[in-house]
C-alpha positions as a printed Julia matrix, in Angstrom:
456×3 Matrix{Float64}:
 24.2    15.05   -69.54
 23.77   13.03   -72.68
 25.7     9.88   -70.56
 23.04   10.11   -67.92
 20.52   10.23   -70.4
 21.9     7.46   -71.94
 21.79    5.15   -68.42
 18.43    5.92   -67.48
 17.0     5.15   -70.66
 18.25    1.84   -70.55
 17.56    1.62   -67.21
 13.87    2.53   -68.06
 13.43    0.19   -70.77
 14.96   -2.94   -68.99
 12.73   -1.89   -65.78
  9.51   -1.55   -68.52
 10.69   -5.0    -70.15
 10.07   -6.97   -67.03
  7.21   -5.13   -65.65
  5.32   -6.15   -68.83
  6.88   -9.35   -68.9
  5.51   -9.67   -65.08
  1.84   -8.47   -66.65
  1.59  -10.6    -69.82
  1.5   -14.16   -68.94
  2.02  -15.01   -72.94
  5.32  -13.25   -73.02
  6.28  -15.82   -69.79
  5.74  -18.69   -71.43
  7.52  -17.67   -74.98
 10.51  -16.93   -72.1
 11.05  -13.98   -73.87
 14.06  -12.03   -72.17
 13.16   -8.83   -70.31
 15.93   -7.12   -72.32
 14.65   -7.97   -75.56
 11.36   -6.81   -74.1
 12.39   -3.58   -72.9
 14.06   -3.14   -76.36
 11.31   -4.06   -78.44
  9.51   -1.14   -76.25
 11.87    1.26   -77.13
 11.53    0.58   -80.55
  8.02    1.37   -80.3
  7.83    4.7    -78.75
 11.52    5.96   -80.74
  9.95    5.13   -84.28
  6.56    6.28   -83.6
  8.11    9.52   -82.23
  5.99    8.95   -79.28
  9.67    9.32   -77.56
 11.93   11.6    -79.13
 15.63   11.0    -78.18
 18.1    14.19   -78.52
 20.48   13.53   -81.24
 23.56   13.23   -78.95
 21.82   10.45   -76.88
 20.69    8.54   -80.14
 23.78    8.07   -81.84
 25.41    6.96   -77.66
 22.81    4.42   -77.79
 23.89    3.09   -81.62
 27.27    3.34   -80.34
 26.62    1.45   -76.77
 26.38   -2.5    -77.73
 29.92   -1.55   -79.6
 31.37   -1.03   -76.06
 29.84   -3.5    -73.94
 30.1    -6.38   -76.07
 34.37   -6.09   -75.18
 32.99   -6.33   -71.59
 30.84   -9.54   -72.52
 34.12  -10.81   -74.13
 37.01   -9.75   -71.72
 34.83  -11.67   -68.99
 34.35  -15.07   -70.68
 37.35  -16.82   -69.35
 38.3   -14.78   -66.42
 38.2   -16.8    -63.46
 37.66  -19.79   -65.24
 38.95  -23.2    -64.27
 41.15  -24.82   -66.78
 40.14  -28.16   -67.73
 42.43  -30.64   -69.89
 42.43  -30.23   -73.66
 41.83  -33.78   -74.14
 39.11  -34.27   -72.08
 37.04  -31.05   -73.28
 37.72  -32.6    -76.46
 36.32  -36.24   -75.62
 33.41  -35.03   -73.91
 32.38  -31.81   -76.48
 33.59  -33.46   -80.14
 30.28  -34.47   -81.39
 28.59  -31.14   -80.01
 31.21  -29.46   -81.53
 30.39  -31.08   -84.78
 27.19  -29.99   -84.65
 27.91  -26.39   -83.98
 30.41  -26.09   -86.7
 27.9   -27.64   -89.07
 25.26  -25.21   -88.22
 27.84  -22.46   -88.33
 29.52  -22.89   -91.48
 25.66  -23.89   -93.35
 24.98  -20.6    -92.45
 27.37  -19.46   -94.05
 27.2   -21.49   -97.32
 23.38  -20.55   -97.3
 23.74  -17.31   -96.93
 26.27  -16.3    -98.93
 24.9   -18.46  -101.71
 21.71  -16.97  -101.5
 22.6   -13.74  -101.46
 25.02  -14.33  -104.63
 23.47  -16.56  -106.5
 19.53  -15.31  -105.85
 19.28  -11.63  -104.19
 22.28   -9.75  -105.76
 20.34  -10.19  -109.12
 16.8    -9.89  -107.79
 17.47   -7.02  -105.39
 20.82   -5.54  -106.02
 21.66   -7.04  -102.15
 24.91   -6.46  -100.29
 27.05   -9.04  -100.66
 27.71   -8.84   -97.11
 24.0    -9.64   -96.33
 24.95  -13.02   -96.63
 27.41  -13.12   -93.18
 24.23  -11.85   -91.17
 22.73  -14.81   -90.69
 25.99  -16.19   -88.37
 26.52  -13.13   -87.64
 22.77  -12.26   -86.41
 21.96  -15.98   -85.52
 24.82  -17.75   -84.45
 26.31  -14.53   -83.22
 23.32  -12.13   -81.5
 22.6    -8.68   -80.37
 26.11   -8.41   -78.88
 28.6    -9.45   -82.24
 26.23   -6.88   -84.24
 27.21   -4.55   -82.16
 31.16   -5.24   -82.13
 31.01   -5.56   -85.52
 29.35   -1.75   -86.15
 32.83   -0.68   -87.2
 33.7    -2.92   -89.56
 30.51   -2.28   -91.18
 30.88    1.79   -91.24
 34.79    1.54   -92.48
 33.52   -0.56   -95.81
 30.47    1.92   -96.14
 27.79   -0.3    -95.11
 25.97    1.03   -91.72
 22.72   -0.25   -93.46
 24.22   -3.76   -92.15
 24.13   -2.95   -88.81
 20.24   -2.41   -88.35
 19.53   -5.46   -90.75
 22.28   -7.53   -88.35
 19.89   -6.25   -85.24
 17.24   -7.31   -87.02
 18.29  -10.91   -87.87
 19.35  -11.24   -84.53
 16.39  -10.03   -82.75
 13.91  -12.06   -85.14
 16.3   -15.24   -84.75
 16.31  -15.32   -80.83
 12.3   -15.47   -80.62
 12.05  -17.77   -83.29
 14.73  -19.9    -81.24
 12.61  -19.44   -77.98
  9.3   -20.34   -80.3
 10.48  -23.1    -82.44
 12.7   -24.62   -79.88
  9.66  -24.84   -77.41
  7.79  -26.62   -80.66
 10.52  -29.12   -81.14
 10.49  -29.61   -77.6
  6.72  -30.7    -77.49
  6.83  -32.4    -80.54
  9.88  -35.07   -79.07
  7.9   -34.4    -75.94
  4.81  -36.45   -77.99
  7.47  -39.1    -79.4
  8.87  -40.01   -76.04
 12.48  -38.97   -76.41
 12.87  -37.33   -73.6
 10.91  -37.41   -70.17
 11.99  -35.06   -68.02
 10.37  -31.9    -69.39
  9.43  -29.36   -66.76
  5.59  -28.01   -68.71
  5.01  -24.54   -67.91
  2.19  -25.48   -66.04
  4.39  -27.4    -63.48
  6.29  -24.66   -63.29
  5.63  -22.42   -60.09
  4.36  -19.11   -59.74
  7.89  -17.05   -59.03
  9.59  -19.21   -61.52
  6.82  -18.04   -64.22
  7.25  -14.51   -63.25
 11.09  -15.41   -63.02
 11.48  -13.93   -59.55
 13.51  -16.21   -57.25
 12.04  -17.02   -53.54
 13.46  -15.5    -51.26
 14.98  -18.61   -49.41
 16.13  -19.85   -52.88
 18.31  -17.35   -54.09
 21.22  -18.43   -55.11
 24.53  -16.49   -54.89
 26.02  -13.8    -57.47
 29.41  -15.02   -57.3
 31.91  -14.91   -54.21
 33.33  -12.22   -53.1
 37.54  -12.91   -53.41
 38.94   -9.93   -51.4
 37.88   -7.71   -48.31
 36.05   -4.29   -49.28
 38.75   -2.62   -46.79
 41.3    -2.85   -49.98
 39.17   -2.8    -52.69
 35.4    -3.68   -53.46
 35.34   -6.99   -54.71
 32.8    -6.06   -57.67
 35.13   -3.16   -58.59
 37.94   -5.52   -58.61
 36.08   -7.54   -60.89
 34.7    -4.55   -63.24
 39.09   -3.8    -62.87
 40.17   -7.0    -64.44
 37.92   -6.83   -67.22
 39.36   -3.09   -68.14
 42.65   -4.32   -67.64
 41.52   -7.41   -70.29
 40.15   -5.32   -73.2
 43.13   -3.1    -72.6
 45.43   -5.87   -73.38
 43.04   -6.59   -76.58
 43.2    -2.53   -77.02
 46.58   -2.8    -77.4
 47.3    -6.07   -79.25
 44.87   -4.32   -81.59
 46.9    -1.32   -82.03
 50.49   -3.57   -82.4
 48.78   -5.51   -85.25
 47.3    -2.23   -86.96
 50.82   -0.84   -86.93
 52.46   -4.53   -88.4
 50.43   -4.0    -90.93
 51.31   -0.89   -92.26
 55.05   -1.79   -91.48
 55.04   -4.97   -93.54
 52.34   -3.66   -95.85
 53.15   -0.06   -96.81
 52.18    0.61  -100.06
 49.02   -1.7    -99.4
 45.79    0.24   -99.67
 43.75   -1.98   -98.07
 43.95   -2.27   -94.05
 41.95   -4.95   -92.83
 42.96   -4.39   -89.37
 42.02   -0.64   -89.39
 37.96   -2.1    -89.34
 39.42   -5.4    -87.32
 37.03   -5.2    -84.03
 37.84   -5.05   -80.95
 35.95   -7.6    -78.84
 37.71  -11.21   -80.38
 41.33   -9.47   -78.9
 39.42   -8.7    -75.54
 38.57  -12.73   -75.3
 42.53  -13.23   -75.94
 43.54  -10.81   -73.47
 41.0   -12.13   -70.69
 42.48  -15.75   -71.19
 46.37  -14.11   -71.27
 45.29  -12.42   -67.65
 44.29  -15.86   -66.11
 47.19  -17.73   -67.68
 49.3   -14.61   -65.69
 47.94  -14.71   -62.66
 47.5   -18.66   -62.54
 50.89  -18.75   -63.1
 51.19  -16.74   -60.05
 49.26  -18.64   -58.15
 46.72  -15.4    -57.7
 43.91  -16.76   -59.6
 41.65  -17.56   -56.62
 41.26  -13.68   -56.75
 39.17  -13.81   -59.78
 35.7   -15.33   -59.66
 33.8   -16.63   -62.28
 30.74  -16.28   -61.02
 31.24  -12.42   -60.75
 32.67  -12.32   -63.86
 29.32  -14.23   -65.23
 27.08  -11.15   -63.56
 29.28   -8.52   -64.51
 29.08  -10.27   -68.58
 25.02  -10.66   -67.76
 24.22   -7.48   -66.74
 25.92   -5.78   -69.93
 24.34   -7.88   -72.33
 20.88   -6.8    -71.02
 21.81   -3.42   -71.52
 23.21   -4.15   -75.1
 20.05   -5.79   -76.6
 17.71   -2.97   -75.22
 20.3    -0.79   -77.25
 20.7    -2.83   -80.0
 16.73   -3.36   -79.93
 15.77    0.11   -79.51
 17.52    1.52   -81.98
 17.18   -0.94   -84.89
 16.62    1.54   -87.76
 12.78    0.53   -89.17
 13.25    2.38   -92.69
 16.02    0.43   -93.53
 14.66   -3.36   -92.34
 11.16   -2.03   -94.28
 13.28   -1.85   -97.36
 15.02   -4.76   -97.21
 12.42   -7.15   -95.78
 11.9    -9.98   -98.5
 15.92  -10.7    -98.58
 15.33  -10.94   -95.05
 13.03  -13.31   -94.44
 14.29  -15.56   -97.38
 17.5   -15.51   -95.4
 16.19  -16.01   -91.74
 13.71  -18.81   -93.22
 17.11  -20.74   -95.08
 18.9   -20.71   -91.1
 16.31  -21.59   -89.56
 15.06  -24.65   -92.0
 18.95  -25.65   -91.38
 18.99  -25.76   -87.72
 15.75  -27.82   -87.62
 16.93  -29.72   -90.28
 20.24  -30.49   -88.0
 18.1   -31.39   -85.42
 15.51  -33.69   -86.83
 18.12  -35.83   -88.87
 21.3   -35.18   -87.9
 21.62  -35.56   -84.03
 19.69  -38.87   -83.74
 22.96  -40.49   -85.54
 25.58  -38.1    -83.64
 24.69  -37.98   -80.28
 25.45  -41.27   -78.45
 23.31  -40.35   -75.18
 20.33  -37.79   -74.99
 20.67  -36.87   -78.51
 17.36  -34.22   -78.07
 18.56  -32.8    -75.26
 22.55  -31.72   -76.92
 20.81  -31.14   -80.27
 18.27  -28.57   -78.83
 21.21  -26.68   -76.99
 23.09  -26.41   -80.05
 19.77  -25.41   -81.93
 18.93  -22.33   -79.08
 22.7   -20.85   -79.79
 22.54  -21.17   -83.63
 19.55  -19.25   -83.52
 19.51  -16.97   -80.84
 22.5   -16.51   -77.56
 24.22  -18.98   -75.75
 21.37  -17.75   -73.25
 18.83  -19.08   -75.31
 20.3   -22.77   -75.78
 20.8   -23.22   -72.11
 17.5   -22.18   -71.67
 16.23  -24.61   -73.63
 18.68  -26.87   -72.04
 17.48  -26.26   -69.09
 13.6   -27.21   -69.89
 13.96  -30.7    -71.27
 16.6   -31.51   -68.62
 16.09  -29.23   -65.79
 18.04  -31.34   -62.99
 21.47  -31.98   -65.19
 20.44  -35.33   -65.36
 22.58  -35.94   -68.82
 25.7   -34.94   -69.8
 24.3   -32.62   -72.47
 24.77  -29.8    -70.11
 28.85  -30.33   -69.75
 29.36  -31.13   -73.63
 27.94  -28.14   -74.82
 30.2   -26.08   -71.83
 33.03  -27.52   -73.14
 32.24  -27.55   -76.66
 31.93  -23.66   -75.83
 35.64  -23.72   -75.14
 36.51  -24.92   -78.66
 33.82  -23.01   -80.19
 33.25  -19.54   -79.22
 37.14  -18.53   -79.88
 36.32  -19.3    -83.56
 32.45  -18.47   -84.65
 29.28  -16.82   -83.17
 31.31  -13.3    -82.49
 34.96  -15.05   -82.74
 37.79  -15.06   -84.97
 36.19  -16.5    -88.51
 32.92  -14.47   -87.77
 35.45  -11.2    -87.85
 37.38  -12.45   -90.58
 34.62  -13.14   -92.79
 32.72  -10.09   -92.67
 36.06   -8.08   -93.94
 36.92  -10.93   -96.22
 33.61  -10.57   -98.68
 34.3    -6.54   -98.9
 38.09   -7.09   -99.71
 38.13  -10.91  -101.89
 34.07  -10.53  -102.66
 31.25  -13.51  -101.61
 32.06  -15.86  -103.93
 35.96  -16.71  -102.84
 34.27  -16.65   -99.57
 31.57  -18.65  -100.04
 34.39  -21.34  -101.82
 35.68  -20.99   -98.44
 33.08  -22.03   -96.6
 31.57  -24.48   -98.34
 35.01  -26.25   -98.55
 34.87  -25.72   -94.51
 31.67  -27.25   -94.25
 32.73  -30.49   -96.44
 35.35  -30.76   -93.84
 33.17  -30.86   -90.77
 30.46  -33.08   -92.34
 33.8   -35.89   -93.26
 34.67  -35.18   -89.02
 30.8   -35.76   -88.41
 30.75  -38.68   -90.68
 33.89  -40.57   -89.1
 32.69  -39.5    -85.06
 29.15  -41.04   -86.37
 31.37  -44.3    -87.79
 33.57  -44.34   -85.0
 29.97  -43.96   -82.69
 28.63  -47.04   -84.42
 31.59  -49.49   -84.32
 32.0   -48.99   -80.68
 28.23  -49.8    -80.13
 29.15  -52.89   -81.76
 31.79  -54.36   -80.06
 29.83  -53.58   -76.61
């Protein structure tokens, strides 16, 4: 009972969030997600106690983003084509510059403010200081993966402040995104925005035409052997249980190699980075096998859609208010520090990186760090809604390079157990030493940039 509950909750508060997005002309043009809506709702009417939730169904929904976030992972790469290394590299190098930058500042800002500023002024978990890549750069859906590692070092308080960050961070991405947009919108450097009021009717409501609808994916195999959706939905279980069980091997190395050890970093080592692993193992298999025309991205894109709607109306519902009331000042110091860096980034650092359409990579870049990879292409998508530069294709393939290692990958997990097990300040060493290194890459790509407009 409490797992039907559970579904038509969510169903109910994604249905609510656009209905009210449909109604409030304001919330269109902040392009505020229906799920965050529809969370944001549930928020509402759970704290208030307008809504009360049986316990059971409560601690599902906490537990929920924790699930489908291995879904959102196993699904990246599946189906996939596989371009060559050194072109993705070419094409995505100074993008990725730009989101390592913004990943690793985050870092070095938050972890230096926590330890150098709110540890003394308001006894702050040390760990405070990973939420803003984990909340920013990361979202709704790394929060959630990450729940684990928070309860096994004894700090669940993280998770609802992680929400929070992460909710906060994608509308301010949506609302200071569309500002920098006007504002190089007023300084001519770029001319192809799309205003909302040249934007039509169903695309305001965000209701396709009904002669415009574009497809949902292609269906690989005939419904007589298997649905092709529940083929899909199959290779996805069989992905996280590949990451299920590399997880299990390397909890069991551990204690092997490490017996007497009494800290196991791999017993609160999530799940979701292994499901990305075995999604990319699964098309290496069945390329190999010439089978991977079975597997379509496209599906695979849905299938990863649809369950992070349903993971930030968890995540948003459920954000615990008591514990964001009493930590609200580190907070918004923190969230302020990001996003002065991203704009920051923006403003003074793209102009010099970017060789071609420097607004329109920059503002991508700017949407992920402080929202979902959602976000940035949105944004992407309003300052260059026809493709029209290759902004679009650098930041897919600077994806490739980038989302194995931050926003939810391997670093982001290895951090978060690193400052309960070494403590911030080795960590923070860390990153700032990381960030050095990426500002000398950025520095010699910039170099490299200028010598070649020379000699043309």
């Amino acid at each position: 009972m409490n797992a039907i509950t559970v579904f038509c909750t969510l169903c109910l508060l994604l249905v609510g969030g656009k209905i009210v997005r449909l109604l409030c002309p304001f919330l269109q043009r902040l392009y505020l997600p229906s799920s965050v809506i529809g969370g944001l709702l549930g928020l509402l009417l759970f704290s208030t106690g307008t809504v009360t939730l049986p316990p059971g169904v409560t601690t599902a929904l906490k537990l929920l983003p924790g699930f489908l976030i291995n879904v959102i992972f196993a699904a990246m790469f599946l189906g996939a084509a596989a371009p060559k290394l050194k072109a993705i590299f070419r094409l995505a190098l100074p993008q990725l510059c730009m989101g390592q930058l913004l990943a690793w500042g985050q870092y070095v800002i938050g972890l230096g403010l926590v330890g150098f500023l709110l540890i003394p002024l308001f006894g702050a978990n040390a760990a405070m200081g990973n939420l803003l890549e984990i909340g920013l750069e990361g979202g709704h859906g790394t929060v959630g993966g990450m729940s684990r590692t928070f309860r096994e070092f004894n700090w669940e308080d993280g998770i609802a402040l992680g929400y929070t960050v992460a909710t906060v961070g994608m509308i301010l991405g949506i609302v200071v995104g569309m500002a920098l947009i006007n504002w190089a919108l007023s300084r001519g450097f770029i001319q192809s925005v799309r205003k909302f009021a040249q934007r039509g009717r169903a695309e305001k409501l965000g209701i396709y035409p009904g002669k415009k609808r574009p497809p949902a994916g292609m269906q690989t195999v005939f419904s007589d052997s298997i649905d092709s959706l529940g083929w899909h939905i199959a290779m996805i279980g069989t992905a996280i249980l590949i990451g299920f069980a590399m997880l299990r091997g390397l909890q069991h190395l551990e204690i092997l190699l490490l017996p007497e050890n009494r800290t196991r970093l791999f017993a609160g080592f999530p799940l979701f980075p292994l499901c990305m692993i075995g999604g990319v193992l699964l098309q290496i298999v069945f390329r190999r096998f010439k089978l991977d025309s079975l597997i379509d991205h496209g599906q695979m894109q849905r299938i990863s859609g649809a369950a992070l709607d349903f993971l930030v109306a968890a995540a948003v519902s459920t954000i615990q208010i008591t514990v964001v009331a009493q930590n609200w000042l580190p907070l918004l110091i923190l969230v302020a520090a990001g996003l002065l860096w991203s704009i920051v980034l923006v403003l003074f650092l793209a102009p010099k990186l970017f060789p071609t359409a420097w607004f329109e990579c920059a503002i991508a870049e700017f949407g992920q760090g402080m929202g979902v990879t959602a976000t940035g292409l949105m944004l992407l998508r309003t300052v260059d809604p026809e493709n029209r530069t290759p902004a679009a294709a650098a930041f897919g393939c600077k994806q490739l390079l980038h989302e194995p290692v931050m926003g939810g990958g391997l670093w982001t997990v290895s951090a978060l157990m690193l400052v309960f097990t070494i403590g911030w300040l080795p960590l923070w060493g860390i990153c700032t030493f990381m960030l050095l290194v990426w500002l000398g890459i950025t520095a010699a790509v910039i170099r490299n940039r200028r010598k070649e407009s020379r000699l043309s």
